[in-house]
DNA sequence: AAAGTAAGCAACCGCCTGTTA
DNA sequence: TTAACAGGCGGTTGCTTACTT
């Protein structure tokens, strides 16, 4: 029924990396006309790319508010927490990280966080222990991250997966825990009928929405 | 120094959803 | 109600770079 994005212009896809000239054309065009109408943008901007490719390039790399560079520990914490709640909803997760894109978050998860979690015996898909973790200890409990205390949406508790000696009591994670630097307090609100809907039913997370209220994002779970 | 391998990440693909006529 | 379309999303690919042998 629907034609593929670039079917009308064979040879416009699989163009590889964007050149400086292409970037400039795209940026100049969007500055002048604004974003949108991606289907017609390539022709209007004299770009031999498909609209999707232009959109992706703009959203992921050319937008002025994109934050590049390494992820901060706070950001990593937040990604893990949100992933535990939302799963692979990268755009939702990225939406809580100012300046980060879904593609960047997804890549970071797949290349960094996933490996770290697996190394600690945590299944990165469900955030549950799947084997005996390789425990390591340090003397700085304040440095505990979500990598070491992963909120488990199934039982509503924090799974202590490593650094057991230093991280057990302080800073215990919960759905209402706080991220000071990013001002991102996560509150889980159950719309109906009761909070017990979460227990053992991760698929309930299928229909979720993060609402902004008084600058505190709230995760609402719909039944 | 060269070849082989692994890791990181930009880019593409195909499907889904919302909107409009 | 349905078809067509645009935009958006997650999964995957493949190129580039770094590292190892």
GROMACS .gro file of N, CA, C and O in nm, chain A residues 98-153:
model
  224
   98UNK      N    1   1.824   1.617   2.863
   98UNK     CA    2   1.836   1.736   2.780
   98UNK      C    3   1.956   1.729   2.686
   98UNK      O    4   2.068   1.702   2.729
   99UNK      N    5   1.932   1.749   2.559
   99UNK     CA    6   2.041   1.753   2.462
   99UNK      C    7   2.085   1.618   2.409
   99UNK      O    8   2.168   1.611   2.320
  100UNK      N    9   2.027   1.513   2.462
  100UNK     CA   10   2.063   1.380   2.414
  100UNK      C   11   1.956   1.328   2.318
  100UNK      O   12   1.838   1.355   2.336
  101UNK      N   13   1.999   1.251   2.220
  101UNK     CA   14   1.905   1.196   2.123
  101UNK      C   15   1.879   1.049   2.150
  101UNK      O   16   1.959   0.982   2.216
  102UNK      N   17   1.769   1.002   2.096
  102UNK     CA   18   1.735   0.861   2.118
  102UNK      C   19   1.844   0.769   2.061
  102UNK      O   20   1.879   0.669   2.119
  103UNK      N   21   1.899   0.809   1.945
  103UNK     CA   22   2.003   0.727   1.884
  103UNK      C   23   2.127   0.722   1.972
  103UNK      O   24   2.189   0.616   1.989
  104UNK      N   25   2.161   0.834   2.029
  104UNK     CA   26   2.280   0.840   2.114
  104UNK      C   27   2.260   0.756   2.241
  104UNK      O   28   2.348   0.680   2.282
  105UNK      N   29   2.142   0.769   2.300
  105UNK     CA   30   2.112   0.692   2.421
  105UNK      C   31   2.112   0.543   2.390
  105UNK      O   32   2.167   0.461   2.463
  106UNK      N   33   2.051   0.509   2.278
  106UNK     CA   34   2.044   0.368   2.237
  106UNK      C   35   2.184   0.311   2.215
  106UNK      O   36   2.216   0.202   2.264
  107UNK      N   37   2.269   0.386   2.143
  107UNK     CA   38   2.406   0.341   2.121
  107UNK      C   39   2.482   0.326   2.252
  107UNK      O   40   2.557   0.231   2.272
  108UNK      N   41   2.463   0.422   2.341
  108UNK     CA   42   2.534   0.419   2.468
  108UNK      C   43   2.490   0.299   2.551
  108UNK      O   44   2.571   0.232   2.615
  109UNK      N   45   2.362   0.273   2.547
  109UNK     CA   46   2.311   0.157   2.619
  109UNK      C   47   2.371   0.029   2.563
  109UNK      O   48   2.421  -0.056   2.636
  110UNK      N   49   2.366   0.015   2.433
  110UNK     CA   50   2.410  -0.110   2.370
  110UNK      C   51   2.561  -0.133   2.380
  110UNK      O   52   2.606  -0.246   2.384
  111UNK      N   53   2.637  -0.024   2.381
  111UNK     CA   54   2.782  -0.042   2.379
  111UNK      C   55   2.845  -0.034   2.518
  111UNK      O   56   2.949  -0.093   2.543
  112UNK      N   57   2.784   0.039   2.609
  112UNK     CA   58   2.845   0.060   2.741
  112UNK      C   59   2.766  -0.006   2.854
  112UNK      O   60   2.814  -0.095   2.922
  113UNK      N   61   2.646   0.045   2.873
  113UNK     CA   62   2.568   0.005   2.991
  113UNK      C   63   2.534  -0.144   2.987
  113UNK      O   64   2.547  -0.214   3.087
  114UNK      N   65   2.492  -0.190   2.872
  114UNK     CA   66   2.455  -0.331   2.859
  114UNK      C   67   2.570  -0.422   2.904
  114UNK      O   68   2.550  -0.518   2.979
  115UNK      N   69   2.689  -0.388   2.857
  115UNK     CA   70   2.805  -0.472   2.892
  115UNK      C   71   2.835  -0.467   3.041
  115UNK      O   72   2.868  -0.568   3.104
  116UNK      N   73   2.825  -0.345   3.097
  116UNK     CA   74   2.853  -0.331   3.240
  116UNK      C   75   2.754  -0.412   3.323
  116UNK      O   76   2.791  -0.480   3.418
  117UNK      N   77   2.628  -0.405   3.287
  117UNK     CA   78   2.526  -0.478   3.361
  117UNK      C   79   2.550  -0.629   3.352
  117UNK      O   80   2.543  -0.701   3.451
  118UNK      N   81   2.580  -0.674   3.232
  118UNK     CA   82   2.603  -0.817   3.213
  118UNK      C   83   2.725  -0.864   3.292
  118UNK      O   84   2.727  -0.973   3.348
  119UNK      N   85   2.825  -0.778   3.297
  119UNK     CA   86   2.945  -0.812   3.371
  119UNK      C   87   2.915  -0.830   3.520
  119UNK      O   88   2.980  -0.906   3.589
  120UNK      N   89   2.813  -0.758   3.566
  120UNK     CA   90   2.775  -0.767   3.707
  120UNK      C   91   2.667  -0.871   3.730
  120UNK      O   92   2.610  -0.878   3.838
  121UNK      N   93   2.637  -0.948   3.627
  121UNK     CA   94   2.541  -1.055   3.644
  121UNK      C   95   2.396  -1.012   3.636
  121UNK      O   96   2.306  -1.082   3.682
  122UNK      N   97   2.373  -0.897   3.579
  122UNK     CA   98   2.237  -0.846   3.565
  122UNK      C   99   2.192  -0.863   3.422
  122UNK      O  100   2.265  -0.830   3.329
  123UNK      N  101   2.072  -0.912   3.407
  123UNK     CA  102   2.014  -0.921   3.274
  123UNK      C  103   1.970  -0.780   3.234
  123UNK      O  104   1.879  -0.723   3.293
  124UNK      N  105   2.034  -0.723   3.132
  124UNK     CA  106   2.002  -0.584   3.096
  124UNK      C  107   1.861  -0.567   3.041
  124UNK      O  108   1.811  -0.456   3.034
  125UNK      N  109   1.800  -0.676   3.002
  125UNK     CA  110   1.666  -0.665   2.946
  125UNK      C  111   1.558  -0.651   3.053
  125UNK      O  112   1.461  -0.579   3.035
  126UNK      N  113   1.578  -0.722   3.164
  126UNK     CA  114   1.474  -0.713   3.268
  126UNK      C  115   1.527  -0.659   3.400
  126UNK      O  116   1.455  -0.653   3.498
  127UNK      N  117   1.658  -0.625   3.404
  127UNK     CA  118   1.719  -0.565   3.522
  127UNK      C  119   1.713  -0.656   3.643
  127UNK      O  120   1.705  -0.610   3.757
  128UNK      N  121   1.717  -0.784   3.619
  128UNK     CA  122   1.717  -0.879   3.728
  128UNK      C  123   1.847  -0.957   3.728
  128UNK      O  124   1.908  -0.977   3.622
  129UNK      N  125   1.883  -1.005   3.843
  129UNK     CA  126   2.003  -1.087   3.853
  129UNK      C  127   1.982  -1.217   3.776
  129UNK      O  128   1.879  -1.279   3.785
  130UNK      N  129   2.083  -1.254   3.700
  130UNK     CA  130   2.072  -1.384   3.635
  130UNK      C  131   2.188  -1.476   3.667
  130UNK      O  132   2.197  -1.585   3.617
  131UNK      N  133   2.280  -1.427   3.748
  131UNK     CA  134   2.391  -1.511   3.792
  131UNK      C  135   2.459  -1.443   3.910
  131UNK      O  136   2.425  -1.333   3.947
  132UNK      N  137   2.554  -1.515   3.971
  132UNK     CA  138   2.626  -1.457   4.082
  132UNK      C  139   2.712  -1.342   4.031
  132UNK      O  140   2.794  -1.361   3.942
  133UNK      N  141   2.692  -1.223   4.085
  133UNK     CA  142   2.770  -1.110   4.038
  133UNK      C  143   2.915  -1.119   4.082
  133UNK      O  144   2.947  -1.182   4.182
  134UNK      N  145   3.001  -1.051   4.005
  134UNK     CA  146   3.141  -1.040   4.044
  134UNK      C  147   3.152  -0.921   4.138
  134UNK      O  148   3.159  -0.808   4.095
  135UNK      N  149   3.146  -0.951   4.268
  135UNK     CA  150   3.145  -0.844   4.366
  135UNK      C  151   3.278  -0.772   4.371
  135UNK      O  152   3.383  -0.832   4.359
  136UNK      N  153   3.269  -0.643   4.387
  136UNK     CA  154   3.388  -0.565   4.413
  136UNK      C  155   3.352  -0.463   4.519
  136UNK      O  156   3.238  -0.421   4.530
  137UNK      N  157   3.448  -0.423   4.598
  137UNK     CA  158   3.419  -0.335   4.710
  137UNK      C  159   3.503  -0.209   4.704
  137UNK      O  160   3.614  -0.208   4.656
  138UNK      N  161   3.445  -0.104   4.752
  138UNK     CA  162   3.522   0.019   4.766
  138UNK      C  163   3.478   0.089   4.894
  138UNK      O  164   3.386   0.045   4.961
  139UNK      N  165   3.540   0.198   4.928
  139UNK     CA  166   3.512   0.265   5.055
  139UNK      C  167   3.439   0.397   5.037
  139UNK      O  168   3.442   0.482   5.122
  140UNK      N  169   3.376   0.415   4.922
  140UNK     CA  170   3.309   0.541   4.897
  140UNK      C  171   3.165   0.517   4.859
  140UNK      O  172   3.128   0.518   4.742
  141UNK      N  173   3.081   0.495   4.962
  141UNK     CA  174   2.942   0.463   4.934
  141UNK      C  175   2.871   0.570   4.853
  141UNK      O  176   2.779   0.539   4.780
  142UNK      N  177   2.914   0.694   4.864
  142UNK     CA  178   2.844   0.799   4.790
  142UNK      C  179   2.862   0.786   4.640
  142UNK      O  180   2.796   0.851   4.562
  143UNK      N  181   2.954   0.699   4.601
  143UNK     CA  182   2.976   0.685   4.458
  143UNK      C  183   2.891   0.574   4.396
  143UNK      O  184   2.907   0.542   4.280
  144UNK      N  185   2.804   0.516   4.477
  144UNK     CA  186   2.719   0.412   4.421
  144UNK      C  187   2.634   0.469   4.309
  144UNK      O  188   2.582   0.578   4.317
  145UNK      N  189   2.620   0.393   4.206
  145UNK     CA  190   2.534   0.435   4.096
  145UNK      C  191   2.426   0.333   4.075
  145UNK      O  192   2.423   0.229   4.141
  146UNK      N  193   2.339   0.361   3.981
  146UNK     CA  194   2.234   0.264   3.950
  146UNK      C  195   2.291   0.135   3.896
  146UNK      O  196   2.226   0.034   3.891
  147UNK      N  197   2.414   0.141   3.849
  147UNK     CA  198   2.478   0.020   3.803
  147UNK      C  199   2.489  -0.078   3.917
  147UNK      O  200   2.493  -0.199   3.897
  148UNK      N  201   2.495  -0.022   4.040
  148UNK     CA  202   2.514  -0.108   4.155
  148UNK      C  203   2.383  -0.133   4.230
  148UNK      O  204   2.372  -0.225   4.308
  149UNK      N  205   2.286  -0.047   4.206
  149UNK     CA  206   2.158  -0.063   4.273
  149UNK      C  207   2.050  -0.038   4.168
  149UNK      O  208   2.012   0.073   4.140
  150UNK      N  209   2.002  -0.142   4.111
  150UNK     CA  210   1.910  -0.125   4.000
  150UNK      C  211   1.768  -0.146   4.046
  150UNK      O  212   1.734  -0.250   4.100
  151UNK      N  213   1.686  -0.046   4.022
  151UNK     CA  214   1.547  -0.058   4.060
  151UNK      C  215   1.480  -0.167   3.978
  151UNK      O  216   1.493  -0.174   3.858
  152UNK      N  217   1.410  -0.251   4.048
  152UNK     CA  218   1.343  -0.361   3.981
  152UNK      C  219   1.193  -0.331   3.976
  152UNK      O  220   1.125  -0.332   4.077
  153UNK      N  221   1.141  -0.305   3.857
  153UNK     CA  222   1.000  -0.268   3.846
  153UNK      C  223   0.906  -0.382   3.878
  153UNK      O  224   0.788  -0.361   3.901
   0.00000   0.00000   0.00000
